[in-house]
């Protein structure tokens, strides 16, 4: 048996460890690793899968690129360079958020307060849109009904959102300041039942115990309400089954003084559906309808970084998979249920790669 194959088996064994087990459910395990060309993967941000084309996109700061992967073959098919990368200041690092817009474009937020439009036919940047800030443009969401992208400038003071038309000309429609958001703004989603954007607000008015999910009307161009949540520090946000939303909470990071928790809320009313203990300190989160699971990048758990796996039907934690390092980005391909988890060079188990996980 080769040393390389032995190492792969050891990694698979390590990453299949669980803190909790769900009777009858197959465990999520790493089945392969994707090596990214260029510099070893260490600094990265958002992961995103375009379900229509089975394509995975990664905001790769180590290579100043958006990495494009065919989810079926798990092969890198392109790297689109031209981003600022990371030079020691996360406030000006990029790329950051990434989202597919229509069939022919991918939009990616960069550290110089811009959004770069990528032509998917040529895999090249064809336009740069300024959001007018001093710090990075960050996470994004796309409204396919009104053809609008929301992009957050979370590091500016105050943090703000920019609504951009995806129609030709890419007009800046509105800038919305969030003066009450005293610890930035985080992951956003388009919530189709109400045709609005929702965005995580970790902290309101300096009160660490109180955060919210802000409701943003893309047509009126304003925040229409706050669904407040306590002892969470909302960061990650994803649509779940029905009208449910999963919130990846920053609570659990030792610096917060709050216990680890993940929340599931009703997207219409903001009512708490479940408070799931023992998993928190999170950043990006994802949901798979095929697998019936939420995935929580709990990078700041007191006991070490893990990927939390939650049964989306029972709202119970079923696995905590050790990841190591600053593993804070995750996405799922619904065609086969594969989970894509970037793993950093520093502290990670593979020297910098994208781990592909499956329960089948």
Coordinates of C-alpha atoms in Angstrom, one line a residue:
X1 CA 0.0 0.0 0.0
X2 CA 1.4 3.4 -1.0
X3 CA 2.1 6.1 1.6
X4 CA -0.2 8.4 -0.3
X5 CA -3.1 6.0 -0.1
X6 CA -2.4 5.2 3.5
X7 CA -2.6 8.9 4.3
X8 CA -5.9 9.2 2.4
X9 CA -7.4 6.4 4.5
X10 CA -6.2 8.0 7.7
X11 CA -7.8 11.3 6.7
X12 CA -11.0 9.6 5.9
X13 CA -11.0 7.9 9.2
X14 CA -10.3 11.2 11.0
X15 CA -13.0 13.1 9.3
X16 CA -15.7 10.5 9.8
X17 CA -15.4 10.9 13.6
X18 CA -18.7 11.9 15.3
X19 CA -19.8 13.4 18.6
X20 CA -23.4 12.3 18.0
X21 CA -25.0 9.6 15.9
X22 CA -28.4 9.4 14.4
X23 CA -29.9 5.9 14.2
X24 CA -30.5 4.7 10.7
X25 CA -28.7 7.6 9.0
X26 CA -25.5 7.0 7.1
X27 CA -22.5 9.0 8.2
X28 CA -21.0 11.7 6.1
X29 CA -17.5 10.8 5.1
X30 CA -14.8 12.3 2.9
X31 CA -14.6 10.4 -0.4
X32 CA -12.1 12.5 -2.3
X33 CA -9.9 15.6 -2.3
X34 CA -9.7 18.4 -4.9
X35 CA -6.3 20.0 -5.3
X36 CA -6.5 23.6 -6.4
X37 CA -3.8 24.7 -8.9
X38 CA -1.3 27.3 -7.9
X39 CA -0.6 28.3 -4.3
X40 CA -1.7 25.9 -1.6
X41 CA -5.2 26.7 -0.6
X42 CA -5.2 28.5 2.8
X43 CA -7.1 31.8 2.5
X44 CA -10.5 31.5 1.0
X45 CA -14.1 32.7 1.6
X46 CA -17.5 31.7 0.2
X47 CA -18.4 28.4 -1.5
X48 CA -21.3 28.3 -3.9
X49 CA -22.9 25.6 -6.2
X50 CA -24.9 26.5 -9.2
X51 CA -27.4 23.6 -9.2
X52 CA -28.4 24.1 -12.8
X53 CA -25.0 23.4 -14.2
X54 CA -23.5 21.2 -11.4
X55 CA -20.7 23.8 -10.9
X56 CA -18.9 24.7 -7.7
X57 CA -17.4 28.1 -7.3
X58 CA -14.8 29.0 -4.6
X59 CA -13.6 32.5 -3.6
X60 CA -9.9 31.6 -3.4
X61 CA -7.8 34.4 -1.9
X62 CA -4.6 32.3 -1.9
X63 CA -4.7 32.5 -5.7
X64 CA -6.6 35.7 -6.2
X65 CA -9.2 33.8 -8.1
X66 CA -12.6 32.3 -8.4
X67 CA -12.0 28.5 -8.7
X68 CA -14.5 26.7 -10.9
X69 CA -15.1 22.9 -10.4
X70 CA -17.3 20.4 -12.2
X71 CA -19.2 18.8 -9.3
X72 CA -19.8 15.6 -11.2
X73 CA -16.2 14.8 -11.9
X74 CA -14.7 16.8 -9.0
X75 CA -12.2 18.4 -11.4
X76 CA -11.1 22.0 -11.6
X77 CA -12.1 23.3 -15.0
X78 CA -11.0 27.0 -14.7
X79 CA -9.5 29.6 -12.4
X80 CA -10.6 33.2 -13.0
X81 CA -7.9 35.6 -11.7
X82 CA -7.9 39.3 -11.3
X83 CA -8.9 39.7 -7.6
X84 CA -7.0 41.4 -4.9
X85 CA -6.2 38.4 -2.7
X86 CA -5.1 38.6 1.0
X87 CA -2.3 40.7 2.2
X88 CA -2.9 40.6 5.9
X89 CA -6.1 42.6 6.3
X90 CA -9.3 40.7 6.0
X91 CA -11.2 44.0 5.7
X92 CA -9.7 44.5 2.2
X93 CA -9.3 40.9 1.2
X94 CA -11.0 39.3 -1.8
X95 CA -12.6 37.5 -3.5
X96 CA -15.4 37.1 -1.0
X97 CA -19.1 36.4 -1.9
X98 CA -19.9 34.6 -5.1
X99 CA -23.3 33.9 -6.8
X100 CA -24.5 32.7 -10.2
X101 CA -26.7 35.3 -12.1
X102 CA -28.8 33.9 -14.8
X103 CA -27.3 31.3 -17.1
X104 CA -24.2 33.2 -18.4
X105 CA -22.7 35.2 -15.5
X106 CA -21.1 34.7 -12.1
X107 CA -20.7 37.7 -9.8
X108 CA -18.0 37.9 -7.2
X109 CA -17.3 40.5 -4.5
X110 CA -13.8 41.8 -4.1
X111 CA -11.7 43.4 -1.5
X112 CA -11.5 46.8 -3.2
X113 CA -15.3 47.4 -2.7
X114 CA -16.2 46.1 -6.2
X115 CA -18.2 43.3 -7.7
X116 CA -16.6 41.6 -10.7
X117 CA -18.8 40.1 -13.4
X118 CA -17.5 36.9 -14.9
X119 CA -18.6 35.7 -18.3
X120 CA -19.1 31.9 -18.0
X121 CA -18.4 31.2 -21.7
X122 CA -15.0 32.8 -21.6
X123 CA -14.3 32.4 -17.8
X124 CA -13.0 36.0 -17.7
X125 CA -13.9 39.2 -15.9
X126 CA -16.0 41.4 -18.3
X127 CA -17.1 44.2 -15.9
X128 CA -16.2 45.7 -12.6
X129 CA -18.9 47.4 -10.5
X130 CA -17.9 49.7 -7.6
X131 CA -20.0 49.7 -4.4
X132 CA -18.3 52.9 -3.3
X133 CA -16.8 51.8 0.0
X134 CA -13.4 51.9 1.6
X135 CA -13.4 48.2 2.6
X136 CA -14.3 44.9 0.9
X137 CA -17.6 44.0 -0.8
X138 CA -18.6 40.7 0.9
X139 CA -21.5 38.3 0.8
X140 CA -24.2 38.4 -1.9
X141 CA -27.6 37.0 -2.9
X142 CA -29.5 37.1 -6.1
X143 CA -33.2 37.9 -6.6
X144 CA -34.2 36.2 -9.9
X145 CA -37.7 37.7 -9.9
X146 CA -36.6 41.3 -9.9
X147 CA -33.1 40.7 -11.4
X148 CA -31.3 42.3 -8.5
X149 CA -28.1 41.4 -6.6
X150 CA -27.7 42.4 -2.9
X151 CA -24.0 42.8 -1.9
X152 CA -22.9 43.7 1.6
X153 CA -20.0 46.0 2.6
X154 CA -19.7 44.5 6.1
X155 CA -16.4 46.2 7.1
X156 CA -17.3 49.8 6.4
X157 CA -18.7 52.0 9.2
X158 CA -21.6 51.9 9.1
X159 CA -22.0 48.6 7.2
X160 CA -24.3 48.9 4.2
X161 CA -25.9 47.0 1.4
X162 CA -25.9 47.8 -2.3
X163 CA -28.7 46.7 -4.6
X164 CA -27.5 46.3 -8.2
X165 CA -29.6 45.6 -11.3
X166 CA -28.4 42.6 -13.2
X167 CA -30.0 44.0 -16.4
X168 CA -27.7 45.5 -19.0
X169 CA -26.0 48.6 -17.6
X170 CA -25.9 47.2 -14.1
X171 CA -27.4 50.3 -12.5
X172 CA -26.8 50.9 -8.8
X173 CA -30.4 50.9 -7.5
X174 CA -30.0 51.7 -3.8
X175 CA -27.5 51.8 -1.0
X176 CA -28.9 50.9 2.4
X177 CA -26.9 51.8 5.6
X178 CA -27.3 49.6 8.6
X179 CA -26.4 51.9 11.5
X180 CA -27.8 49.6 14.1
X181 CA -25.5 46.7 12.9
X182 CA -22.6 47.4 15.2
X183 CA -20.7 44.2 14.3
X184 CA -21.2 44.2 10.6
X185 CA -23.6 42.2 8.4
X186 CA -23.2 38.7 7.2
X187 CA -24.7 35.9 4.9
X188 CA -27.8 36.8 2.9
X189 CA -30.4 34.8 1.0
X190 CA -33.2 35.5 -1.4
X191 CA -36.4 34.4 0.4
X192 CA -38.9 33.5 -2.4
X193 CA -42.1 33.1 -0.3
X194 CA -42.0 36.9 0.4
X195 CA -39.9 38.0 -2.6
X196 CA -37.4 39.7 -0.3
X197 CA -33.8 39.4 0.8
X198 CA -32.9 38.3 4.3
X199 CA -29.5 39.1 5.8
X200 CA -27.8 38.1 9.1
X201 CA -27.0 40.9 11.6
X202 CA -24.7 39.6 14.4
X203 CA -25.3 42.4 16.8
X204 CA -27.7 45.3 17.3
X205 CA -26.7 48.6 19.0
X206 CA -23.7 47.2 20.7
X207 CA -25.6 44.5 22.5
X208 CA -23.8 41.2 21.9
X209 CA -26.8 39.2 23.2
X210 CA -29.1 40.6 20.6
X211 CA -28.9 40.1 16.8
X212 CA -31.3 39.8 14.0
X213 CA -32.3 38.7 10.5
X214 CA -33.0 41.8 8.6
X215 CA -35.8 41.8 5.9
X216 CA -34.9 43.9 2.8
X217 CA -37.4 44.8 0.2
X218 CA -35.6 44.8 -3.2
X219 CA -38.2 47.0 -4.9
X220 CA -38.6 49.6 -2.2
X221 CA -34.9 49.5 -1.5
X222 CA -35.1 49.5 2.3
X223 CA -35.1 47.4 5.5
X224 CA -38.7 46.6 6.3
X225 CA -38.2 44.8 9.6
X226 CA -36.0 42.8 11.9
X227 CA -36.5 39.3 13.2
X228 CA -34.6 39.5 16.4
X229 CA -32.8 36.5 17.9
X230 CA -31.0 36.3 21.3
X231 CA -27.6 34.8 22.3
X232 CA -26.7 33.8 18.8
X233 CA -24.6 36.4 16.9
X234 CA -26.1 35.5 13.5
X235 CA -23.5 34.8 10.8
X236 CA -24.5 32.0 8.4
X237 CA -27.9 31.9 6.8
X238 CA -29.6 29.4 4.5
X239 CA -33.0 28.3 3.3
X240 CA -34.2 25.0 4.7
X241 CA -37.3 22.8 4.1
X242 CA -40.6 24.7 3.8
X243 CA -40.3 28.2 5.3
X244 CA -37.5 27.2 7.7
X245 CA -34.2 29.1 7.8
X246 CA -31.0 27.8 9.5
X247 CA -28.8 30.4 11.3
X248 CA -25.1 29.7 11.9
X249 CA -24.4 31.5 15.1
X250 CA -21.1 33.0 16.2
X251 CA -22.1 32.1 19.7
X252 CA -19.6 29.4 20.9
X253 CA -16.5 31.3 20.0
X254 CA -14.6 31.7 23.3
X255 CA -14.5 35.5 22.7
X256 CA -18.2 35.8 22.7
X257 CA -18.9 34.4 26.2
X258 CA -22.0 32.7 24.7
X259 CA -22.7 28.9 24.6
X260 CA -22.5 27.2 21.2
X261 CA -25.9 27.1 19.5
X262 CA -27.5 26.9 16.0
X263 CA -31.0 28.2 15.4
X264 CA -33.8 27.2 13.0
X265 CA -36.4 29.9 12.6
X266 CA -39.6 30.4 10.5
X267 CA -38.8 32.7 7.7
X268 CA -42.2 34.3 7.7
X269 CA -42.6 35.2 11.3
X270 CA -39.1 34.8 12.8
X271 CA -40.5 32.4 15.4
X272 CA -37.9 30.0 16.8
X273 CA -38.4 26.5 15.5
X274 CA -35.4 25.0 17.3
X275 CA -32.4 25.9 19.3
X276 CA -29.8 23.2 18.7
X277 CA -27.1 23.1 21.4
X278 CA -23.4 22.0 21.1
X279 CA -22.7 23.4 17.7
X280 CA -21.8 27.1 17.1
X281 CA -18.9 29.4 16.5
X282 CA -20.1 29.3 12.9
X283 CA -19.7 31.1 9.6
X284 CA -21.2 29.9 6.3
X285 CA -24.0 27.3 6.5
X286 CA -25.8 25.2 3.8
X287 CA -28.8 23.0 3.3
X288 CA -29.3 19.9 1.2
X289 CA -32.9 18.9 0.3
X290 CA -31.5 15.7 -1.2
X291 CA -29.7 14.7 2.0
X292 CA -32.2 16.3 4.4
X293 CA -29.4 18.0 6.3
X294 CA -28.0 21.3 7.4
X295 CA -24.2 21.8 7.3
X296 CA -22.6 24.2 9.8
X297 CA -19.0 25.4 9.5
X298 CA -18.3 25.6 13.2
X299 CA -14.8 26.9 12.9
X300 CA -14.6 28.5 16.4
X301 CA -16.0 25.7 18.6
X302 CA -14.2 25.7 22.0
X303 CA -13.1 22.1 21.3
X304 CA -11.8 22.7 17.8
X305 CA -13.2 23.4 14.3
X306 CA -15.8 21.0 13.1
X307 CA -18.4 20.6 10.3
X308 CA -21.7 20.1 12.1
X309 CA -24.4 17.9 10.4
X310 CA -28.0 18.5 11.5
X311 CA -31.0 16.5 10.6
X312 CA -33.3 19.1 9.0
X313 CA -36.4 17.1 9.9
X314 CA -35.8 16.5 13.6
X315 CA -33.5 19.6 14.0
X316 CA -30.9 17.5 15.9
X317 CA -27.1 17.4 15.6
X318 CA -26.1 14.0 14.1
X319 CA -22.4 14.5 13.4
X320 CA -19.5 16.8 14.3
X321 CA -16.7 16.1 11.8
X322 CA -13.2 17.5 12.8
X323 CA -11.9 19.9 10.1
X324 CA -9.1 21.8 11.7
X325 CA -7.9 25.3 10.8
X326 CA -10.2 28.1 9.6
X327 CA -12.6 25.8 7.7
X328 CA -15.6 28.2 7.3
X329 CA -17.0 27.7 3.8
X330 CA -19.4 25.0 2.6
X331 CA -21.7 24.2 -0.3
X332 CA -23.7 21.2 -1.6
X333 CA -24.5 19.7 -5.0
X334 CA -28.1 18.5 -5.1
X335 CA -27.5 16.2 -8.1
X336 CA -25.6 13.7 -5.9
X337 CA -25.7 15.1 -2.4
X338 CA -21.9 15.7 -2.3
X339 CA -20.8 18.3 0.2
X340 CA -17.8 20.5 -0.8
X341 CA -15.7 21.8 2.2
X342 CA -12.6 23.8 1.6
X343 CA -9.9 22.8 4.1
X344 CA -6.9 25.2 4.7
X345 CA -3.2 24.4 4.6
X346 CA -2.8 25.8 8.1
X347 CA -4.3 23.4 10.6
X348 CA -6.2 21.4 8.0
X349 CA -5.8 17.7 7.3
X350 CA -4.7 17.8 3.6
X351 CA -2.3 20.6 3.2
X352 CA -4.9 22.8 1.5
X353 CA -7.7 21.2 -0.6
X354 CA -11.4 21.0 -1.1
X355 CA -12.8 17.9 0.6
X356 CA -15.7 16.1 -1.0
X357 CA -18.0 14.4 1.4
X358 CA -20.8 11.9 0.9
X359 CA -23.1 9.6 3.0
X360 CA -23.7 7.3 0.0

